[in-house]
Short mmCIF file of C-alpha atoms in Angstrom, two decimals:
data_model
loop_
_atom_site.label_atom_id
_atom_site.label_comp_id
_atom_site.label_asym_id
_atom_site.label_seq_id
_atom_site.Cartn_x
_atom_site.Cartn_y
_atom_site.Cartn_z
CA LYS A 1 -0.22 -0.06 0.04
CA ALA A 2 1.70 3.39 -0.79
CA GLY A 3 2.04 5.67 1.88
CA VAL A 4 0.63 9.38 2.43
CA THR A 5 2.15 11.57 -0.54
CA GLN A 6 2.79 15.59 -0.38
CA THR A 7 3.64 17.84 -2.97
CA PRO A 8 5.49 19.80 -3.53
CA ARG A 9 8.08 18.59 -1.20
CA TYR A 10 9.59 22.00 -1.08
CA LEU A 11 8.50 25.20 -1.92
CA ILE A 12 9.74 28.86 -1.55
CA LYS A 13 7.63 31.76 -1.80
CA THR A 14 7.69 35.46 -1.16
CA ARG A 15 5.99 37.72 1.66
CA GLY A 16 2.42 38.48 0.29
CA GLN A 17 1.94 35.53 -2.05
CA GLN A 18 -0.34 32.36 -1.50
CA VAL A 19 0.17 28.86 -1.33
CA THR A 20 -1.73 25.30 -1.89
CA LEU A 21 -0.13 22.25 -0.54
CA SER A 22 -1.33 18.40 -1.49
CA CYS A 23 -1.78 15.63 0.48
CA SER A 24 -2.92 12.30 -0.65
CA PRO A 25 -3.64 9.91 1.81
CA ILE A 26 -3.68 6.20 2.38
CA SER A 27 -5.80 4.44 0.19
CA GLY A 28 -8.92 3.84 2.10
CA HIS A 29 -8.37 6.43 4.34
CA ARG A 30 -10.84 8.94 4.83
CA SER A 31 -9.27 11.16 7.77
CA VAL A 32 -7.00 13.78 6.81
CA SER A 33 -5.00 16.01 9.44
CA TRP A 34 -2.43 18.88 8.65
CA TYR A 35 0.03 20.11 11.05
CA GLN A 36 2.54 23.37 11.26
CA GLN A 37 6.29 22.38 12.49
CA THR A 38 8.78 25.02 13.42
CA PRO A 39 11.72 25.47 15.60
CA GLY A 40 10.04 27.76 17.89
CA GLN A 41 6.66 26.34 18.31
CA GLY A 42 7.14 22.57 17.64
CA LEU A 43 4.53 20.67 15.79
CA GLN A 44 0.93 22.48 15.91
CA PHE A 45 -2.40 21.23 14.88
CA LEU A 46 -3.80 23.37 12.20
CA PHE A 47 -7.13 21.04 10.88
CA GLU A 48 -8.37 17.58 10.47
CA TYR A 49 -11.12 16.56 7.95
CA PHE A 50 -12.77 13.47 7.40
CA SER A 51 -15.24 12.62 4.64
CA GLU A 52 -14.97 16.30 2.94
CA THR A 53 -16.01 17.65 6.34
CA GLN A 54 -13.69 19.97 8.28
CA ARG A 55 -14.07 18.43 11.77
CA ASN A 56 -11.55 20.15 13.81
CA LYS A 57 -9.34 23.25 13.79
CA GLY A 58 -6.49 24.30 15.44
CA ASN A 59 -5.70 28.09 16.86
CA PHE A 60 -4.63 29.41 13.72
CA PRO A 61 -5.72 32.54 11.50
CA GLY A 62 -8.22 32.02 8.82
CA ARG A 63 -5.13 33.05 6.49
CA PHE A 64 -5.08 28.91 6.61
CA SER A 65 -7.81 27.07 5.03
CA GLY A 66 -8.14 23.65 3.58
CA ARG A 67 -10.56 21.28 1.92
CA GLN A 68 -10.98 17.96 1.23
CA PHE A 69 -12.29 16.10 -2.21
CA SER A 70 -14.36 13.21 -2.65
CA ASN A 71 -11.25 11.25 -3.19
CA SER A 72 -10.39 11.98 0.08
CA ARG A 73 -6.97 14.03 -1.16
CA SER A 74 -6.95 17.34 0.60
CA GLU A 75 -5.24 20.66 -0.09
CA MET A 76 -4.17 23.43 2.65
CA ASN A 77 -3.83 27.29 1.31
CA VAL A 78 -2.17 30.03 3.47
CA SER A 79 -2.98 33.28 1.80
CA THR A 80 -0.76 36.61 2.33
CA LEU A 81 2.28 34.54 3.38
CA GLU A 82 4.13 35.81 6.49
CA LEU A 83 7.89 34.93 7.04
CA GLY A 84 6.91 33.28 10.10
CA ASP A 85 5.01 30.97 7.78
CA SER A 86 8.12 29.62 7.17
CA ALA A 87 7.84 25.52 8.48
CA LEU A 88 7.59 22.08 7.67
CA TYR A 89 3.61 21.44 6.88
CA LEU A 90 2.85 17.77 7.73
CA CYS A 91 0.05 15.85 6.41
CA ALA A 92 -1.69 12.37 8.30
CA SER A 93 -4.40 10.24 7.25
CA GLY A 94 -6.10 8.08 9.64
CA GLY A 95 -7.12 4.75 9.16
CA THR A 96 -9.30 4.68 12.43
CA VAL A 97 -10.13 7.63 14.08
CA GLU A 98 -7.16 7.76 16.71
CA THR A 99 -4.07 5.75 14.04
CA GLN A 100 -2.30 8.74 12.39
CA TYR A 101 0.14 8.01 9.56
CA PHE A 102 2.16 10.98 8.51
CA GLY A 103 3.51 12.07 5.17
CA PRO A 104 6.96 13.08 4.10
CA GLY A 105 5.94 17.10 4.47
CA THR A 106 6.34 20.40 2.31
CA ARG A 107 8.79 22.65 3.71
CA LEU A 108 8.17 26.07 3.03
CA LEU A 109 10.04 28.93 2.91
CA VAL A 110 8.74 32.41 2.95
CA LEU A 111 11.57 35.12 1.92
CA LYS B 1 1.45 27.16 30.12
CA ASN B 2 1.92 23.89 27.83
CA GLU B 3 -0.89 21.50 27.83
CA VAL B 4 2.03 18.85 27.26
CA GLU B 5 5.30 18.74 29.01
CA GLN B 6 8.36 16.30 28.21
CA SER B 7 11.18 15.04 29.66
CA PRO B 8 14.45 15.24 29.47
CA GLN B 9 14.22 17.57 26.57
CA ASN B 10 17.59 16.09 25.70
CA LEU B 11 18.97 12.53 26.13
CA THR B 12 22.46 10.87 25.31
CA ALA B 13 22.79 7.30 26.36
CA GLN B 14 25.65 4.36 25.68
CA GLU B 15 23.81 1.36 23.32
CA GLY B 16 22.30 -1.11 25.40
CA GLU B 17 21.10 1.47 28.33
CA PHE B 18 17.46 1.47 28.86
CA ILE B 19 15.89 4.68 28.63
CA THR B 20 12.66 6.40 29.84
CA ILE B 21 11.14 10.05 28.31
CA ASN B 22 8.10 11.22 30.23
CA CYS B 23 5.12 13.23 29.17
CA SER B 24 2.80 14.94 31.62
CA TYR B 25 -0.73 16.59 30.26
CA SER B 26 -2.88 19.28 31.62
CA VAL B 27 -6.01 18.39 29.63
CA GLY B 28 -8.81 15.80 29.39
CA ILE B 29 -7.51 13.35 26.69
CA SER B 30 -9.42 10.58 24.50
CA ALA B 31 -5.56 9.51 23.46
CA LEU B 32 -2.40 10.02 23.71
CA HIS B 33 0.28 9.33 20.85
CA TRP B 34 4.05 8.75 21.03
CA LEU B 35 5.96 10.03 17.57
CA GLN B 36 9.10 9.55 16.76
CA GLN B 37 11.00 12.03 14.19
CA HIS B 38 14.35 11.32 12.49
CA PRO B 39 16.47 13.80 11.09
CA GLY B 40 15.13 14.97 7.62
CA GLY B 41 11.22 14.93 9.09
CA GLY B 42 9.64 11.75 8.64
CA ILE B 43 7.53 11.03 11.65
CA VAL B 44 6.42 7.43 12.45
CA SER B 45 3.43 7.13 14.87
CA LEU B 46 4.75 4.33 17.63
CA PHE B 47 2.15 4.08 19.94
CA MET B 48 -1.43 5.29 20.66
CA LEU B 49 -2.77 4.66 24.01
CA SER B 50 -5.98 5.53 26.01
CA SER B 51 -5.02 3.35 29.40
CA GLY B 52 -2.30 0.41 30.44
CA LYS B 53 0.43 -0.33 28.53
CA LYS B 54 1.61 -1.29 24.96
CA LYS B 55 4.37 -3.29 23.72
CA HIS B 56 6.10 -3.25 20.49
CA GLY B 57 9.47 -4.72 20.11
CA ARG B 58 12.10 -3.03 22.56
CA LEU B 59 9.61 -0.25 22.92
CA ILE B 60 7.26 0.00 25.86
CA ALA B 61 4.74 2.76 26.33
CA THR B 62 2.42 3.09 29.61
CA ILE B 63 -0.26 5.78 30.75
CA ASN B 64 -1.73 6.70 33.91
CA ILE B 65 -4.95 8.56 33.21
CA GLN B 66 -5.24 9.69 36.92
CA GLU B 67 -1.96 11.13 37.28
CA LYS B 68 -2.05 12.62 33.49
CA HIS B 69 1.26 10.85 32.98
CA SER B 70 2.85 8.69 30.46
CA SER B 71 6.43 7.10 29.62
CA LEU B 72 8.10 5.66 26.78
CA HIS B 73 10.73 3.15 27.36
CA ILE B 74 13.49 1.91 25.25
CA THR B 75 14.89 -1.55 26.18
CA ALA B 76 18.43 -2.54 25.03
CA SER B 77 18.79 0.92 23.19
CA HIS B 78 20.24 0.84 19.79
CA PRO B 79 22.51 4.34 17.73
CA ARG B 80 19.11 3.76 14.97
CA ASP B 81 17.19 4.85 18.31
CA SER B 82 18.33 8.17 17.77
CA ALA B 83 15.53 10.68 17.14
CA VAL B 84 13.41 12.91 18.30
CA TYR B 85 10.46 11.47 20.54
CA ILE B 86 7.19 13.21 20.60
CA CYS B 87 4.53 13.02 22.81
CA ALA B 88 0.98 14.15 21.57
CA VAL B 89 -2.43 13.91 22.93
CA ARG B 90 -5.91 14.39 21.77
CA SER B 91 -8.20 16.17 23.83
CA ASN B 92 -11.70 15.21 24.70
CA THR B 93 -13.09 18.65 24.53
CA GLY B 94 -12.92 20.05 20.89
CA ASN B 95 -11.04 17.02 20.01
CA GLN B 96 -7.63 19.12 19.39
CA PHE B 97 -4.11 17.89 19.30
CA TYR B 98 -1.71 19.08 21.54
CA PHE B 99 2.13 18.17 21.43
CA GLY B 100 5.14 18.36 23.31
CA THR B 101 8.28 20.11 22.37
CA GLY B 102 10.23 16.59 21.94
CA THR B 103 12.84 14.74 23.54
CA SER B 104 15.75 14.34 21.42
CA LEU B 105 18.02 11.02 22.08
CA THR B 106 21.11 10.12 20.68
CA VAL B 107 22.56 6.82 21.41
CA ILE B 108 26.16 6.14 21.45
CA PRO B 109 27.70 3.02 20.37
#
């Protein structure tokens, strides 16, 4: 079974731009969660989707949004990028409510 | 105040030593996870616990719900165990995930 895939793996943007990251979960998984990891804040929960519905949301500004498609693939979007948005963005898919399988991440650098 | 506290922050051990990493949390939880992150970023979910104890190979995870505390033990540590170990909890109100800051483990041959 293929694992969780994330694209792109690396991305460089400038302040004010917007970015869209993609996550394809393990086949059959219906839950996708997104996380941000920075050296200063560590891992932080962004949001969780299940069957195209946002089930939970972390404490991030409205510039961070996401969606899930009918094939369970998910995208997250960050608008009006700030320097502090530079981070590793991780996606995880769940076979059950609590089991999490992580993707390799997208490393975003905002200049 | 962080909802999840881990100790120690850094740990260096000789190969073969028994290792313990501790995690305390302050929120009510539905589950606790132990994650392993190797250099380069890849994260592997080691355990999900809601009570008691789980064992997988040389790894053992325990949780005490009343004391809001969990431990991850590594028996007969090996250099390939060198990684950052992260404790994460899913709260039972709001279903949020909270993460510890991680314990960086280095096992020396």
